[in-house]
Tab-separated table of C-alpha atoms and ligand atoms in Angstrom:
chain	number	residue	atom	x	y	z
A	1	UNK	CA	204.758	157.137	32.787
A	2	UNK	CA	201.594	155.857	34.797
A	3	UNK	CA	202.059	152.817	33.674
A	4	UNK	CA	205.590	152.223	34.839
A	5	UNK	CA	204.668	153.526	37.894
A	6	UNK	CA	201.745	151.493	37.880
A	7	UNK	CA	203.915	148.386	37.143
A	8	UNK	CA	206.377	149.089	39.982
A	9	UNK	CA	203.884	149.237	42.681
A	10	UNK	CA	202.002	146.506	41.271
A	11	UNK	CA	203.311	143.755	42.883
A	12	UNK	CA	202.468	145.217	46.348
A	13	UNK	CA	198.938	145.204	45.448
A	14	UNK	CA	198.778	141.709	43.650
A	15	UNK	CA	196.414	139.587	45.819
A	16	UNK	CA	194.442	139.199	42.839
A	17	UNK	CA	191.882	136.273	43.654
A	18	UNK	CA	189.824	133.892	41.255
A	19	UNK	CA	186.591	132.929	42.935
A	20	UNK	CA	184.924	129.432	41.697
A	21	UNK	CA	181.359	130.623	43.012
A	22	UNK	CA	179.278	127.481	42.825
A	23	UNK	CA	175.772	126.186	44.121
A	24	UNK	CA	177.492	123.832	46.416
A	25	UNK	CA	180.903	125.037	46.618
A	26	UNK	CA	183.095	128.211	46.407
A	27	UNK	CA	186.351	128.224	45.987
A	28	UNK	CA	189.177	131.119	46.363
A	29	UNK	CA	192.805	130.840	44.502
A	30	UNK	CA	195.249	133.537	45.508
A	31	UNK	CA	197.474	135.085	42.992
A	32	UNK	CA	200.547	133.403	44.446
A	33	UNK	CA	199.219	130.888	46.840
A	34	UNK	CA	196.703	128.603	45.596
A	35	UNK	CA	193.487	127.409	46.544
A	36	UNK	CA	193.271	129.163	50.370
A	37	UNK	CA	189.281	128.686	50.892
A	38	UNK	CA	187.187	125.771	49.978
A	39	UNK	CA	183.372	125.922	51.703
A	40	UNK	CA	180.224	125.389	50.882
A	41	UNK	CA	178.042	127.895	49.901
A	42	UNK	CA	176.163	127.994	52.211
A	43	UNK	CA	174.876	131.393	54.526
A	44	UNK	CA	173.560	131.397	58.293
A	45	UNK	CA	171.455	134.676	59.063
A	46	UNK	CA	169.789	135.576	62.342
A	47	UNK	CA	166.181	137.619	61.030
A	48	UNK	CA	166.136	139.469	64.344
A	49	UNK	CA	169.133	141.167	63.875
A	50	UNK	CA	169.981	140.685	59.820
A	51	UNK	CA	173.164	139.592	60.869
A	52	UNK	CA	175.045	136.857	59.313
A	53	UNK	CA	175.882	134.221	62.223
A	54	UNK	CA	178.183	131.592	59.913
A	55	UNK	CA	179.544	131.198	56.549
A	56	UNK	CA	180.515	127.848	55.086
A	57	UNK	CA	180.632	124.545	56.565
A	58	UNK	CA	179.806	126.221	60.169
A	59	UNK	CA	176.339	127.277	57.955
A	60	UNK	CA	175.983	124.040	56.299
A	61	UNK	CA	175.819	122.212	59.616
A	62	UNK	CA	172.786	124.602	60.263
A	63	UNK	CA	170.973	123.346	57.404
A	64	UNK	CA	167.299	122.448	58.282
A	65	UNK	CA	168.419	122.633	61.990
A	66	UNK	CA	167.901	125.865	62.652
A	67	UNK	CA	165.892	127.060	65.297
A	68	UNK	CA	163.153	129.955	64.368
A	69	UNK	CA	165.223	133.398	63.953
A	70	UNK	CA	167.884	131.808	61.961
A	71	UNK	CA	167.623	130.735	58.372
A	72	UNK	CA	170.501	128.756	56.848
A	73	UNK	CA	170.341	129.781	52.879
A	74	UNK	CA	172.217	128.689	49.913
A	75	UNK	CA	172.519	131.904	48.090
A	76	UNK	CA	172.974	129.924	44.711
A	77	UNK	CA	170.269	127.955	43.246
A	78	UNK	CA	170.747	126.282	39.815
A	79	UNK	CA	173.952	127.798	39.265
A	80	UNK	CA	172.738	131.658	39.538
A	81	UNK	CA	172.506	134.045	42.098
A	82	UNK	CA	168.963	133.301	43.706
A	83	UNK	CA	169.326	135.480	46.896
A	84	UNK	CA	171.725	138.682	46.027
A	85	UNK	CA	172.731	139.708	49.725
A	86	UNK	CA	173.417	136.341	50.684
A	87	UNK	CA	175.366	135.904	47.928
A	88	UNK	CA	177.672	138.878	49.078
A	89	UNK	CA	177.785	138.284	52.527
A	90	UNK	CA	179.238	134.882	51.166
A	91	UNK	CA	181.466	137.043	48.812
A	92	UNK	CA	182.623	139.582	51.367
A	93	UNK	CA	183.609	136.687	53.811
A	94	UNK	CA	186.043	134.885	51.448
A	95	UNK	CA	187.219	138.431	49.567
A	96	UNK	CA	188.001	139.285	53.704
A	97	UNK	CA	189.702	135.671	54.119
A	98	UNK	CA	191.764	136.494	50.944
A	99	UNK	CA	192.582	139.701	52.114
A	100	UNK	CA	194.217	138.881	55.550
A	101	UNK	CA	196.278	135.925	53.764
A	102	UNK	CA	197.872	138.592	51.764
A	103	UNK	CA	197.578	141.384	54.136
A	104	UNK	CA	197.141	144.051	50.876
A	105	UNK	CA	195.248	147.519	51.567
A	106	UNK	CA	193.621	147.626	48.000
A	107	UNK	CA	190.556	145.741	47.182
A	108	UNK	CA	191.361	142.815	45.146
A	109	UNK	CA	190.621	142.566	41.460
A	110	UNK	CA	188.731	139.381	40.935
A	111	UNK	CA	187.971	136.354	38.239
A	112	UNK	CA	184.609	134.529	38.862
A	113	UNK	CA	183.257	131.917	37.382
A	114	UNK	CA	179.960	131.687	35.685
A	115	UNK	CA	177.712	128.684	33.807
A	116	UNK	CA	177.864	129.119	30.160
A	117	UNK	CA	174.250	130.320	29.874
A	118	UNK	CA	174.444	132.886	32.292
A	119	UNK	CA	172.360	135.771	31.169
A	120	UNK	CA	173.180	139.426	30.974
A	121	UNK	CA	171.513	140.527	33.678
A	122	UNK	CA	172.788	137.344	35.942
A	123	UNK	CA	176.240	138.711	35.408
A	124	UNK	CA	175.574	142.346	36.560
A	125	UNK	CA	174.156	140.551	39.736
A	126	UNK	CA	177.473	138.961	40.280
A	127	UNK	CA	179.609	141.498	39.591
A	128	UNK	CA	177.661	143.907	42.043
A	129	UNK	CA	177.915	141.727	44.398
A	130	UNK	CA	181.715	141.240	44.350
A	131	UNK	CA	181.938	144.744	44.011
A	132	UNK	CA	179.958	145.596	46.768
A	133	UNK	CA	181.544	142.872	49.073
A	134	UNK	CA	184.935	144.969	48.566
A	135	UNK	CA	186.309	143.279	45.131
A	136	UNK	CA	187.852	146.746	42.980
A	137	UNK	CA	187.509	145.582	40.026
A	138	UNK	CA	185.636	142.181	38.445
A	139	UNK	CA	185.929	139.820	35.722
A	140	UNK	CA	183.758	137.113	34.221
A	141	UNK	CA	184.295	134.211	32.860
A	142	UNK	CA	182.523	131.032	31.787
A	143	UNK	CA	183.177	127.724	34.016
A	144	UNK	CA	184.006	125.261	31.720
A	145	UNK	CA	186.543	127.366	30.221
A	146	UNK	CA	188.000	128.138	33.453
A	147	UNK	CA	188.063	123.946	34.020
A	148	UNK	CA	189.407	123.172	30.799
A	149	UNK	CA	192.491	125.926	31.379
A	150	UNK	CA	192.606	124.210	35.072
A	151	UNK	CA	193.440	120.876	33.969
A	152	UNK	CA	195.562	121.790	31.387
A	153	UNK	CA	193.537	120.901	28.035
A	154	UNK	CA	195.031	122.171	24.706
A	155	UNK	CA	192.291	124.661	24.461
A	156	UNK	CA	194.078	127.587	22.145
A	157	UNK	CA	194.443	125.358	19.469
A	158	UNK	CA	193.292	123.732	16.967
A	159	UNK	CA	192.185	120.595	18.865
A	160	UNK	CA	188.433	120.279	19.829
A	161	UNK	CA	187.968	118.968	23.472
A	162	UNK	CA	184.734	118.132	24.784
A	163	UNK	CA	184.210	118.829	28.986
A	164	UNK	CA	181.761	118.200	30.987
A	165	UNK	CA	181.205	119.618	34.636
A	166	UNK	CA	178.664	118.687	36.893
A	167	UNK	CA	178.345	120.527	40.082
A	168	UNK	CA	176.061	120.890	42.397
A	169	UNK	CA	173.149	123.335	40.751
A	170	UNK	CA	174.202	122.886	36.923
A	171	UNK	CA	176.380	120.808	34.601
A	172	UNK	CA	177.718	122.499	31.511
A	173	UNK	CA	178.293	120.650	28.366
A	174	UNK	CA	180.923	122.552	26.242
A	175	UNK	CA	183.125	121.971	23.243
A	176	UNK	CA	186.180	124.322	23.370
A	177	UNK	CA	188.337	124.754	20.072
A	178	UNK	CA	191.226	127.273	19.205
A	179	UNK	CA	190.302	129.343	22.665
A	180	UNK	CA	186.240	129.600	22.157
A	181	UNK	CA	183.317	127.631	22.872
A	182	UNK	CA	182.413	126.086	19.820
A	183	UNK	CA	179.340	124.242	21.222
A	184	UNK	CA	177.622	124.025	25.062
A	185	UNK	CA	174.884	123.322	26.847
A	186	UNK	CA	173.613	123.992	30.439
A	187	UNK	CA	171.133	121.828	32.415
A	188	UNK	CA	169.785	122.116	35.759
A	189	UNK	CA	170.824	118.237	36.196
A	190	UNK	CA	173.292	117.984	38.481
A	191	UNK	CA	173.852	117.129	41.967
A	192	UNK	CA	171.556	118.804	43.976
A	193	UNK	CA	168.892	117.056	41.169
A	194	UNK	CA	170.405	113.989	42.314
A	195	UNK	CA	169.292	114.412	46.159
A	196	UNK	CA	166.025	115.554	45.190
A	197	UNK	CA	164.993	112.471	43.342
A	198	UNK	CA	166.547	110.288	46.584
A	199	UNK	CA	163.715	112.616	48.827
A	200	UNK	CA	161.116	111.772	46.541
A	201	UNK	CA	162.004	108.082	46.455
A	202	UNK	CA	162.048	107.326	49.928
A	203	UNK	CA	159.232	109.518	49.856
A	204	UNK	CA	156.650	107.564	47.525
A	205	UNK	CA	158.995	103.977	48.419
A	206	UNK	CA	159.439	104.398	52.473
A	207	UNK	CA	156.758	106.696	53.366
A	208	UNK	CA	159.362	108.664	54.922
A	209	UNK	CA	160.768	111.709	54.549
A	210	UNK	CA	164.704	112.514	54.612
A	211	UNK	CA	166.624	116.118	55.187
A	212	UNK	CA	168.863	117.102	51.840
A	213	UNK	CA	171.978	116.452	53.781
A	214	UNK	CA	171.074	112.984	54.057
A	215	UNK	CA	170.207	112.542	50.542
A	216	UNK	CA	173.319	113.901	49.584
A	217	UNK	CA	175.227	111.620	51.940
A	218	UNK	CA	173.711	108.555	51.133
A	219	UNK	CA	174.404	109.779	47.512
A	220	UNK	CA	178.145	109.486	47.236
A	221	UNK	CA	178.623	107.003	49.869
A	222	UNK	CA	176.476	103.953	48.070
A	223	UNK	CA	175.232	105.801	45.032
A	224	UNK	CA	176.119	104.201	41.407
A	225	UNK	CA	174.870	104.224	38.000
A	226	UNK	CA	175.806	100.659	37.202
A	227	UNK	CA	175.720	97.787	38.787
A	228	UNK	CA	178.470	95.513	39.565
A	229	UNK	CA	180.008	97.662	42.677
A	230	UNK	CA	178.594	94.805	44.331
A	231	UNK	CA	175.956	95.439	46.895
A	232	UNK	CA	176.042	98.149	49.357
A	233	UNK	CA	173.236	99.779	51.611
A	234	UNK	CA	172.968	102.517	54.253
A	235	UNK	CA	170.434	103.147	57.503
A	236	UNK	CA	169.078	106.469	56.957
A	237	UNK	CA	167.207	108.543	59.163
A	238	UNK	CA	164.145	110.682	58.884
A	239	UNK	CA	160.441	111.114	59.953
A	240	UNK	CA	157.863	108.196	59.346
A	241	UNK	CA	155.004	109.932	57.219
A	242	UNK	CA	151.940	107.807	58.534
A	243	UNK	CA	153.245	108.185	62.579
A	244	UNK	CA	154.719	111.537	61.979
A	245	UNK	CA	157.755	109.511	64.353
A	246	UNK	CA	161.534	108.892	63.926
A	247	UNK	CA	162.312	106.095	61.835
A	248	UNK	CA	165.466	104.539	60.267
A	249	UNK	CA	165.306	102.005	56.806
A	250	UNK	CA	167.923	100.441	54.620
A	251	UNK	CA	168.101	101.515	51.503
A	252	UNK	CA	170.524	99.509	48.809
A	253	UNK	CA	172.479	101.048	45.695
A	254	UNK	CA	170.034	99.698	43.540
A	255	UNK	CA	167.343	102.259	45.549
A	256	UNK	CA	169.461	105.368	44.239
A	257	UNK	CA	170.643	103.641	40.761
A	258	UNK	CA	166.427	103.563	40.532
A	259	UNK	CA	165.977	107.212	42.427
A	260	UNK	CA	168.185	108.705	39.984
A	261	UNK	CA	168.236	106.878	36.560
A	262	UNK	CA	165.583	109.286	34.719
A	263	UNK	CA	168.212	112.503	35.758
A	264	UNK	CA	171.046	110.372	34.846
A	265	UNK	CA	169.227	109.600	31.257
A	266	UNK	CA	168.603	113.199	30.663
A	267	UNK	CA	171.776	114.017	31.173
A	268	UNK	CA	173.526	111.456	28.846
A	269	UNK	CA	170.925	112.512	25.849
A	270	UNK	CA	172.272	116.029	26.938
A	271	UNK	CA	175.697	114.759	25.985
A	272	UNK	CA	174.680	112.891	22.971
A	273	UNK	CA	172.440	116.346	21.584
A	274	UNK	CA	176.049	118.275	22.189
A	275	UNK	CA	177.733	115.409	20.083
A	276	UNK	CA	175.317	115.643	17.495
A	277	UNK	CA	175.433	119.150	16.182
A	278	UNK	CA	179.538	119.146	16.639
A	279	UNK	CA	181.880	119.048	13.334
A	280	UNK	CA	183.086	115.798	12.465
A	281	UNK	CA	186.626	117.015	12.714
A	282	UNK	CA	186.175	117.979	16.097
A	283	UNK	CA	184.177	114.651	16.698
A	284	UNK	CA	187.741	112.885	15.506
A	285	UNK	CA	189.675	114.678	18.172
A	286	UNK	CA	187.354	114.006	20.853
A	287	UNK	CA	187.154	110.362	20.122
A	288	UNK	CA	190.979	110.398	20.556
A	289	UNK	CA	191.575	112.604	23.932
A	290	UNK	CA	187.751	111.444	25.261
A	291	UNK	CA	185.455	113.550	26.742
A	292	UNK	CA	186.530	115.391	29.938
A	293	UNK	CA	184.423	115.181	33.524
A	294	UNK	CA	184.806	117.805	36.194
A	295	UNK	CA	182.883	118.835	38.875
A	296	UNK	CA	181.378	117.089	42.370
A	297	UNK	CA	179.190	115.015	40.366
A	298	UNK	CA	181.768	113.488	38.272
A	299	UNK	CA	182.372	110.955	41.223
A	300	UNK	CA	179.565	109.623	41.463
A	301	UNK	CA	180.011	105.794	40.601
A	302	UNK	CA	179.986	104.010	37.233
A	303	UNK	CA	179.145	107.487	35.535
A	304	UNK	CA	182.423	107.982	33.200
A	305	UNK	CA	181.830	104.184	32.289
A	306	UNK	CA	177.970	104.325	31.669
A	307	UNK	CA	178.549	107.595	29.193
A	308	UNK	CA	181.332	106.059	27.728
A	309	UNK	CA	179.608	102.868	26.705
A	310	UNK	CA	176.099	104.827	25.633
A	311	UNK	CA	178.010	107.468	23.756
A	312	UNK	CA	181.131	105.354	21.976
A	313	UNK	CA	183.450	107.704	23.393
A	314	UNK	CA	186.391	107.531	25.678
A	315	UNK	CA	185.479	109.063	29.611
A	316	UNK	CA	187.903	110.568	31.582
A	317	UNK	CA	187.397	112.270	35.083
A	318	UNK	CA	189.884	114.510	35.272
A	319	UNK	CA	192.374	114.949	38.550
A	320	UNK	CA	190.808	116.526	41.459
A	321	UNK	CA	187.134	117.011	39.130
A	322	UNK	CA	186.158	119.637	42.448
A	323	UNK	CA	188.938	122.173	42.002
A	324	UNK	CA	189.142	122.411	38.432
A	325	UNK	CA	187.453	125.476	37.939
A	326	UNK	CA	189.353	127.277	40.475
A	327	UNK	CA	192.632	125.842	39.266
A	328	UNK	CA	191.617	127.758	35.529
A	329	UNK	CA	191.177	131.093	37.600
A	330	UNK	CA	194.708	130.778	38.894
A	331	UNK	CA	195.963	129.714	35.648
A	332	UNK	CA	194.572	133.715	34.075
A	333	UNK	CA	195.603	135.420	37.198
A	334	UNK	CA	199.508	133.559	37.124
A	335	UNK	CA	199.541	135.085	33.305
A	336	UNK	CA	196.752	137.586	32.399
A	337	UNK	CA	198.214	138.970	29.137
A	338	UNK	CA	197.978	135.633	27.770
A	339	UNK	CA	194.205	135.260	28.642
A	340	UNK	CA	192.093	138.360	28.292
A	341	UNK	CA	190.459	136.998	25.002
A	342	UNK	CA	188.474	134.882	27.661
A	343	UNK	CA	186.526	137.432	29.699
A	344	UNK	CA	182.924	137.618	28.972
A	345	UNK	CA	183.612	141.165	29.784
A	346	UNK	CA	185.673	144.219	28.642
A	347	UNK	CA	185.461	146.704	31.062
A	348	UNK	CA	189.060	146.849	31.714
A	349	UNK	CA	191.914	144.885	31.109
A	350	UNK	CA	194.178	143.137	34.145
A	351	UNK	CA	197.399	144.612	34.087
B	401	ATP	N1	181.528	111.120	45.464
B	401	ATP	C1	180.478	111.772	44.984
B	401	ATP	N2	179.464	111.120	44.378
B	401	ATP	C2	178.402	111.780	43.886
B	401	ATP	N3	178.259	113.112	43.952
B	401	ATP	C3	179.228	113.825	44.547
B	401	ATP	C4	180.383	113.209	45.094
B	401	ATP	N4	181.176	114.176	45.622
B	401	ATP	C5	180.539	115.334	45.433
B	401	ATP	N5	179.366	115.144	44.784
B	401	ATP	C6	178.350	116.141	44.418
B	401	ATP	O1	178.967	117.165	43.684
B	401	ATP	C7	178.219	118.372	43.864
B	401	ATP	C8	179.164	119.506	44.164
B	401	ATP	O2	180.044	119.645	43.105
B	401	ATP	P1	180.769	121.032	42.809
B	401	ATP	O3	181.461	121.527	44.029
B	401	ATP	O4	181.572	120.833	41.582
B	401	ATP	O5	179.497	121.945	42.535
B	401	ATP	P2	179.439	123.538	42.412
B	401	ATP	O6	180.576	123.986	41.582
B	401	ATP	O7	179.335	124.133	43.760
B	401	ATP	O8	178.041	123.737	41.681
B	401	ATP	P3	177.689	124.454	40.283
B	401	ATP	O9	178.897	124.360	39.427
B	401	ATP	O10	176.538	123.679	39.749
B	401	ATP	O11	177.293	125.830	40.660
B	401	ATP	C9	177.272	118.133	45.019
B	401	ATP	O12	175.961	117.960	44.520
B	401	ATP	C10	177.785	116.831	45.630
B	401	ATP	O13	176.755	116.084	46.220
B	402	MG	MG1	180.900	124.367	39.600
């Protein structure tokens, strides 16, 4: 009897959202809609008052501009919640952006994405945060699943597919057969790596030091892991260490290809050590579909072709590698029955 009744008013209530909560980026699908909120995450907060100025790319152009009462934070470090209110001030923005898009009363019930070594106690801190910024009810799930049901990979059966995401804070290695994750592996090599190694070289090779906006933007507009591209260079700006004054250099592809080739090594062994311990059957399939890149970081240059030709393996980077994840919440909440095997949770089941 509840049930039916349940089931008749459901649909009023169904702004179910999926929430791709990343170090970078966080993404919102809508049960109905799509993908209706793409920002960085990124929080402004003013320390007089506690309150939170901006959320998003209004925060992110704060980054290391703010004057002395704000503080621009990413509430994600390394994939995990390192600052718990900012991370649900960032949560209760885009749960309240949800909510007007689908005018509902009820809180929604939510599907976040986690990295596949997310502890026990990492989870609680995400779920009580969505619950607290207004989410009723909260469901986990691990990223690279959610990617590899976003683009569509043959995950329930018995075909072994190998994806890779890197993001911003973490890329997850994971081999997914028959609808579980037969093999994985997290490492804190990823993007925001990647513009930390470009500080420290200009650093030690300019005497200069650059802000991690322009590290990142230098990143993806010359960076490449193989050369060939031909040659490209940038001006970059930043503060002469020896005058303590303004100063602008040129720095070349082959600067970041050199900046960032020790990450870029540990993260193709970390490939190769996932490769290793897999079954050889699963090994067959994978050598036939090729291994699967997601995430930010799978654009940076020459990277599918570099692991291909190290590893012997095809390299694909799959369609849209930044919305993936989000895409694989929207495929659970379009058809929940079909999924509920992949919560790392059982509290209680989507209806
Ligand atoms: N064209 C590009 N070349 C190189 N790197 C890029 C490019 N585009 C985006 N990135 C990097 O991708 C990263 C963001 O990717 P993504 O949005 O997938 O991360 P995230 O999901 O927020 O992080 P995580 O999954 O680690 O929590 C950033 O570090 C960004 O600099
Ligand atoms: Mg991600």
């Amino acid at each position: 009897m509840f049930e039916q009744l349940k089931n008749k008013i459901h649909p009023w209530f169904s702004n179910d959202i999926g929430i791709d909560l990343g170090t970078s980026n966080t993404l919102v699908y809508l049960k109905g809609k799509g993908i209706v909120v793409t920002e960085p995450s990124v929080v402004a907060v003013n320390q007089k008052t506690s309150q939170v100025v901006a959320v998003g790319a209004v925060a992110k152009q704060m980054l290391g501009r703010t004057p002395g009462h704000l503080i621009a934070v990413r509430p994600l470090v390394e994939g995990v919640v390192s600052d718990f209110e900012a991370t649900e001030e960032m949560l209760a923005y885009i749960i309240n952006r949800a909510q007007n898009m689908s005018k509902k009363l009820l809180g929604p019930r939510a599907i976040i994405g986690v990295p596949s070594s997310i502890t026990n106690v990492e989870i609680r801190a995400v779920k009580d945060a969505a619950q607290n910024a207004g989410a009723r009810e909260v469901h986990i799930v691990e990223e690279s699943m959610l990617a590899a049901l976003g683009i569509r990979l043959p995950i329930k059966e018995a075909i072994g597919s190998m994806i890779v995401d890197i993001g911003g804070g973490n890329t997850d290695i994971a081999i997914i057969s028959l609808g579980g994750i037969v093999r994985s592996k997290n490492l804190r090599i990823a993007g925001d790596k990647l513009d930390q190694d470009i500080i420290a070289h200009v650093r030690s090779e300019f005497k200069m030091l650059i802000g991690e906006k322009t590290a990142e933007s230098v990143k993806m507009a010359i960076g490449s892991v193989i050369e060939g591209g031909g040659h490209l260079e940038a001006a970059i700006r930043g503060r002469d260490l020896i005058t303590g004054l303004p100063r602008e250099v040129v720095i070349t592809d082959s600067d970041i290809r050199e900046a960032i080739s020790t990450s870029i090594d540990t993260l193709i062994e970390s490939v190769r050590e996932v490769l290793e311990t897999t079954p050889p059957e699963i090994l067959s399939d994978i050598m036939r579909s090729g291994i699967v890149l997601v995430g930010g970081g799978a654009q940076l240059k020459g990277l599918d072709s570099l692991l291909s030709q190290w590893l012997k393996v095809p390299v694909i980077i799959a369609d849209d590698p930044l919305t993936a994840v989000a895409r694989g919440t929207g495929v659970i909440l379009e058809n929940p029955h079909a999924h509920t095997d992949v919560f790392l949770d059982h509290d209680d089941d989507l209806s």
